[in-house]
CSV table of C-alpha atoms in Angstrom, one decimal:
chain,number,residue,atom,x,y,z
A,168,MET,CA,118.4,-66.3,-17.4
A,169,TYR,CA,117.4,-65.2,-13.9
A,170,TYR,CA,119.4,-62.8,-11.7
A,171,PHE,CA,119.1,-63.1,-7.9
A,172,GLY,CA,121.5,-60.3,-6.8
A,173,SER,CA,125.2,-59.7,-6.3
A,174,ASP,CA,125.3,-61.1,-2.7
A,175,LYS,CA,126.0,-64.8,-3.0
A,176,LYS,CA,124.3,-65.9,0.2
A,177,GLU,CA,121.1,-64.0,-0.5
A,178,ALA,CA,121.2,-65.0,-4.2
A,179,LEU,CA,121.4,-68.7,-3.2
A,180,GLU,CA,118.5,-68.3,-0.8
A,181,ARG,CA,116.3,-66.6,-3.4
A,182,TYR,CA,117.3,-69.2,-5.9
A,183,LEU,CA,116.4,-72.1,-3.6
A,184,ASP,CA,113.1,-70.4,-2.8
A,185,GLN,CA,112.1,-70.4,-6.5
A,186,ALA,CA,114.1,-73.3,-7.9
A,187,THR,CA,111.0,-75.6,-7.9
A,188,TYR,CA,109.1,-73.1,-10.1
A,189,LEU,CA,112.1,-72.5,-12.4
A,190,HIS,CA,112.6,-76.2,-13.1
A,191,GLY,CA,109.1,-76.9,-14.0
A,192,CYS,CA,106.7,-77.3,-11.1
A,193,GLN,CA,105.2,-73.8,-11.3
A,194,GLU,CA,102.3,-74.6,-9.1
A,195,ASN,CA,104.6,-74.8,-6.1
A,196,LEU,CA,105.9,-71.3,-6.5
A,197,GLN,CA,105.3,-68.9,-3.6
A,198,LYS,CA,104.1,-66.0,-5.6
A,199,PRO,CA,104.6,-62.6,-4.0
A,200,THR,CA,101.5,-61.2,-2.3
A,201,GLU,CA,100.4,-57.7,-2.7
A,202,ASP,CA,101.5,-56.8,0.8
A,203,HIS,CA,105.0,-57.9,0.2
A,204,MET,CA,105.6,-57.2,-3.5
A,205,THR,CA,108.9,-55.5,-4.4
A,206,LEU,CA,109.4,-53.2,-7.4
A,207,LYS,CA,111.6,-55.8,-9.1
A,208,GLN,CA,108.8,-58.4,-8.8
A,209,LEU,CA,106.3,-56.0,-10.3
A,210,CYS,CA,108.5,-55.0,-13.1
A,211,ASP,CA,109.3,-58.7,-13.9
A,212,MET,CA,105.5,-59.5,-14.1
A,213,TYR,CA,104.8,-56.4,-16.3
A,214,LEU,CA,107.7,-57.1,-18.7
A,215,LYS,CA,106.7,-60.7,-19.0
A,216,TYR,CA,103.2,-59.6,-20.1
A,217,GLN,CA,104.7,-57.1,-22.5
A,218,TYR,CA,106.9,-59.8,-23.9
A,219,SER,CA,103.8,-61.9,-24.6
A,220,LYS,CA,102.5,-58.9,-26.6
A,221,LEU,CA,105.7,-58.7,-28.5
A,222,GLN,CA,105.4,-62.4,-29.4
A,223,ALA,CA,101.9,-61.8,-30.6
A,224,ASN,CA,103.1,-58.8,-32.8
A,225,ASP,CA,101.1,-56.4,-30.7
A,226,LEU,CA,104.3,-54.6,-29.6
A,227,THR,CA,107.5,-53.6,-31.4
A,228,ALA,CA,110.8,-55.0,-30.3
A,229,SER,CA,112.2,-51.4,-30.1
A,230,HIS,CA,109.6,-50.3,-27.7
A,231,HIS,CA,109.9,-53.4,-25.6
A,232,ASN,CA,113.6,-52.6,-25.3
A,233,GLU,CA,112.7,-49.1,-24.3
A,234,GLN,CA,110.5,-50.5,-21.5
A,235,ILE,CA,113.3,-52.7,-20.2
A,236,GLY,CA,115.8,-49.9,-20.2
A,237,SER,CA,113.4,-47.4,-18.6
A,238,LEU,CA,112.2,-49.7,-15.8
A,239,ASN,CA,115.8,-50.6,-15.1
A,240,LYS,CA,116.5,-46.9,-14.5
A,241,LEU,CA,113.4,-46.8,-12.2
A,242,MET,CA,114.7,-49.7,-10.2
A,243,ALA,CA,118.3,-48.3,-10.1
A,244,PHE,CA,116.9,-45.1,-8.6
A,245,LEU,CA,114.3,-46.4,-6.1
A,246,GLY,CA,116.0,-49.8,-5.4
A,247,GLN,CA,114.8,-53.0,-6.9
A,248,ASP,CA,113.9,-54.5,-3.5
A,249,ILE,CA,111.9,-51.6,-2.2
A,250,ASP,CA,108.3,-52.6,-1.2
A,251,ILE,CA,105.7,-51.1,-3.5
A,252,ASN,CA,103.8,-49.8,-0.5
A,253,ASN,CA,106.8,-47.8,0.5
A,254,ILE,CA,107.0,-45.9,-2.8
A,255,SER,CA,105.7,-42.3,-2.3
A,256,THR,CA,104.7,-39.9,-4.9
A,257,LEU,CA,107.6,-37.8,-3.8
A,258,ASP,CA,109.9,-40.6,-4.7
A,259,LEU,CA,108.5,-40.6,-8.2
A,260,GLN,CA,108.8,-36.8,-8.3
A,261,ASN,CA,112.5,-37.1,-7.5
A,262,TYR,CA,112.8,-39.8,-10.1
A,263,LYS,CA,111.5,-37.4,-12.7
A,264,ARG,CA,113.9,-34.7,-11.4
A,265,ARG,CA,116.8,-37.1,-11.7
A,266,ILE,CA,116.0,-37.8,-15.4
A,267,GLN,CA,115.6,-34.0,-16.1
A,268,ASN,CA,119.0,-33.4,-14.5
A,269,SER,CA,120.6,-35.9,-16.9
A,270,ARG,CA,119.7,-33.4,-19.7
A,271,VAL,CA,117.7,-35.7,-21.9
A,272,SER,CA,115.1,-34.3,-24.3
A,273,VAL,CA,111.6,-33.6,-23.2
A,274,CYS,CA,110.4,-36.4,-25.4
A,275,ARG,CA,112.8,-38.9,-23.7
A,276,LEU,CA,111.7,-37.6,-20.3
A,277,ASN,CA,108.0,-38.1,-21.2
A,278,LEU,CA,108.7,-41.6,-22.6
A,279,HIS,CA,110.3,-42.6,-19.1
A,280,ILE,CA,107.3,-41.1,-17.3
A,281,SER,CA,104.8,-42.8,-19.6
A,282,ILE,CA,106.4,-46.2,-19.1
A,283,MET,CA,106.5,-45.7,-15.3
A,284,LYS,CA,102.8,-44.7,-15.3
A,285,ALA,CA,101.9,-47.6,-17.6
A,286,LEU,CA,103.5,-50.0,-15.1
A,287,PHE,CA,101.3,-48.9,-12.3
A,288,HIS,CA,98.1,-48.5,-14.3
A,289,TRP,CA,98.6,-52.1,-15.6
A,290,ALA,CA,99.1,-53.4,-12.0
A,291,ARG,CA,95.9,-51.8,-10.8
A,292,LYS,CA,93.8,-52.6,-13.9
A,293,ASN,CA,94.8,-56.3,-13.7
A,294,ASP,CA,94.3,-56.7,-9.9
A,295,VAL,CA,98.0,-57.1,-9.2
A,296,LEU,CA,97.8,-54.1,-6.9
A,297,ALA,CA,94.8,-52.5,-5.2
A,298,ASN,CA,96.6,-49.3,-4.4
A,299,ILE,CA,99.3,-47.6,-6.4
A,300,PRO,CA,101.2,-44.3,-5.9
A,301,ASN,CA,99.5,-41.1,-6.9
A,302,ILE,CA,101.2,-41.1,-10.3
A,303,ASP,CA,98.8,-38.5,-11.7
A,304,ALA,CA,100.8,-36.0,-9.6
A,305,VAL,CA,103.9,-36.7,-11.7
A,306,SER,CA,103.4,-34.5,-14.8
A,307,ARG,CA,105.0,-34.9,-18.1
A,308,GLY,CA,107.4,-32.3,-19.5
A,309,LYS,CA,106.0,-29.5,-21.5
A,310,ILE,CA,106.9,-29.7,-25.2
A,311,VAL,CA,107.5,-26.3,-26.9
A,312,HIS,CA,106.2,-26.7,-30.4
A,313,GLN,CA,108.4,-25.0,-33.0
A,314,GLU,CA,107.3,-24.3,-36.5
A,315,LYS,CA,108.5,-27.1,-38.7
A,316,PHE,CA,110.1,-26.6,-42.1
A,317,THR,CA,107.8,-27.5,-45.0
A,318,PHE,CA,108.5,-27.8,-48.6
A,319,ASP,CA,106.7,-25.5,-51.1
A,320,SER,CA,105.3,-26.7,-54.4
A,321,GLU,CA,108.3,-25.6,-56.3
A,322,GLN,CA,110.7,-27.6,-54.1
A,323,ILE,CA,108.3,-30.7,-54.3
A,324,ASN,CA,108.3,-30.6,-58.1
A,325,LYS,CA,112.1,-30.5,-58.1
A,326,LEU,CA,112.2,-33.6,-55.9
A,327,LEU,CA,109.8,-35.4,-58.2
A,328,LEU,CA,111.9,-34.5,-61.2
A,329,VAL,CA,115.1,-36.1,-59.9
A,330,ALA,CA,113.5,-39.0,-57.9
A,331,ASP,CA,113.6,-42.5,-59.3
A,332,LEU,CA,110.3,-44.5,-59.7
A,333,LYS,CA,110.3,-45.9,-56.1
A,334,MET,CA,111.2,-42.7,-54.5
A,335,ARG,CA,108.6,-40.7,-56.5
A,336,ALA,CA,105.9,-43.1,-55.3
A,337,MET,CA,107.0,-42.7,-51.8
A,338,ILE,CA,107.0,-38.9,-52.1
A,339,TRP,CA,103.4,-39.0,-53.3
A,340,LEU,CA,102.4,-41.3,-50.4
A,341,GLY,CA,104.0,-38.9,-48.0
A,342,LEU,CA,102.0,-36.0,-49.6
A,343,ASN,CA,98.8,-37.9,-50.0
A,344,CYS,CA,98.7,-40.0,-46.8
A,345,GLY,CA,101.2,-38.6,-44.5
A,346,PHE,CA,103.3,-41.8,-44.7
A,347,GLY,CA,106.8,-41.8,-43.3
A,348,CYS,CA,109.8,-44.0,-44.0
A,349,THR,CA,108.6,-46.9,-41.8
A,350,ASP,CA,105.1,-46.8,-43.4
A,351,CYS,CA,106.5,-47.0,-46.9
A,352,SER,CA,109.0,-49.8,-46.1
A,353,GLU,CA,106.2,-51.9,-44.5
A,354,LEU,CA,103.5,-51.1,-47.2
A,355,LYS,CA,102.4,-54.3,-49.0
A,356,TRP,CA,100.4,-54.7,-52.2
A,357,ILE,CA,97.6,-56.3,-50.3
A,358,ASP,CA,97.2,-53.0,-48.3
A,359,LEU,CA,96.3,-51.3,-51.6
A,360,ASP,CA,93.2,-51.2,-53.5
A,361,LEU,CA,94.2,-49.3,-56.7
A,362,VAL,CA,90.9,-50.0,-58.4
A,363,ASN,CA,88.9,-48.2,-55.7
A,364,ALA,CA,91.7,-45.8,-54.9
A,365,ARG,CA,92.2,-46.7,-51.2
A,366,VAL,CA,95.0,-47.8,-48.9
A,367,LYS,CA,94.4,-49.5,-45.6
A,368,LEU,CA,97.5,-49.6,-43.3
A,369,PRO,CA,97.3,-49.8,-39.5
A,370,ARG,CA,99.6,-47.6,-37.4
A,371,ARG,CA,102.6,-49.6,-36.2
A,372,LYS,CA,102.5,-48.6,-32.5
A,373,THR,CA,98.8,-48.3,-31.8
A,374,GLY,CA,97.3,-50.7,-34.4
A,375,ILE,CA,94.7,-48.0,-35.4
A,376,LEU,CA,93.6,-48.7,-39.0
A,377,ARG,CA,94.1,-45.9,-41.5
A,378,ASP,CA,91.7,-46.2,-44.5
A,379,LEU,CA,92.8,-43.4,-46.8
A,380,PRO,CA,91.9,-42.3,-50.4
A,381,LEU,CA,94.6,-42.2,-53.0
A,382,TRP,CA,95.1,-39.4,-55.5
A,383,PRO,CA,95.4,-40.3,-59.2
A,384,GLU,CA,99.1,-39.1,-59.1
A,385,THR,CA,99.8,-41.5,-56.3
A,386,ILE,CA,98.1,-44.4,-58.0
A,387,GLU,CA,99.9,-43.7,-61.2
A,388,SER,CA,103.3,-43.7,-59.4
A,389,LEU,CA,102.5,-46.9,-57.6
A,390,GLU,CA,101.4,-48.7,-60.7
A,391,LYS,CA,104.9,-48.0,-62.2
A,392,ASN,CA,106.4,-50.0,-59.3
A,393,LEU,CA,104.2,-53.1,-59.8
A,394,GLU,CA,106.3,-56.2,-59.3
A,395,ASP,CA,105.7,-59.8,-58.2
A,396,ARG,CA,106.6,-59.4,-54.5
A,397,GLN,CA,104.8,-58.7,-51.2
A,398,THR,CA,106.2,-55.3,-50.3
A,399,CYS,CA,105.8,-52.3,-52.5
A,400,PHE,CA,109.3,-51.0,-52.2
A,401,LEU,CA,112.5,-53.0,-52.1
A,402,TYR,CA,115.8,-51.3,-53.0
A,403,PHE,CA,118.2,-54.1,-51.9
A,404,GLN,CA,117.8,-57.8,-52.6
A,405,ARG,CA,119.7,-60.2,-50.2
């Protein structure tokens, strides 16, 4: 589905300008030049590239949706038809201030800023744009780190006593490897080498491989969950 704007006359003109490309003859498309590229055109190119990464399993669907939502906010603030050359650093600073005034968390603010910066970095790196706004002047929000609650050994032992076999193994993976809920849900038996006491599991977002040693307690709890299936933990069969 392609959207050409709310004005019927302008939408028809834009459709006719790109109809040949949309209906198959892509070589006849008059692609936007760097001198006349709008923010909407740049965002469309970037999101198309990100979608190809999603199709190749190099990007999560949730993060792709975050990119779409965030860039829609950017276009709503600056105007989707604004020429890239007319976007100033002050415009982006005001965009940051608008997000701050919406009272989102610092983490959400930083996510929007990171997606905006990634858009322009990608454009320059891939020769889409030779010049981009001074995005380095738009700083991320400062995160105030607070001391996190941690379980002591007595509390952990209480959890292990009441946990079932699957939960006990996941607790040990959390203690041993720092695995969270998603890590445990996606862990497969092929990721484990129980003989050599190793687990190899890439990080979901970055793809960085984690090659970690396993404690004897972790191996023992995992062996009690051995079943003929791909994933290590499965509570509900559908």
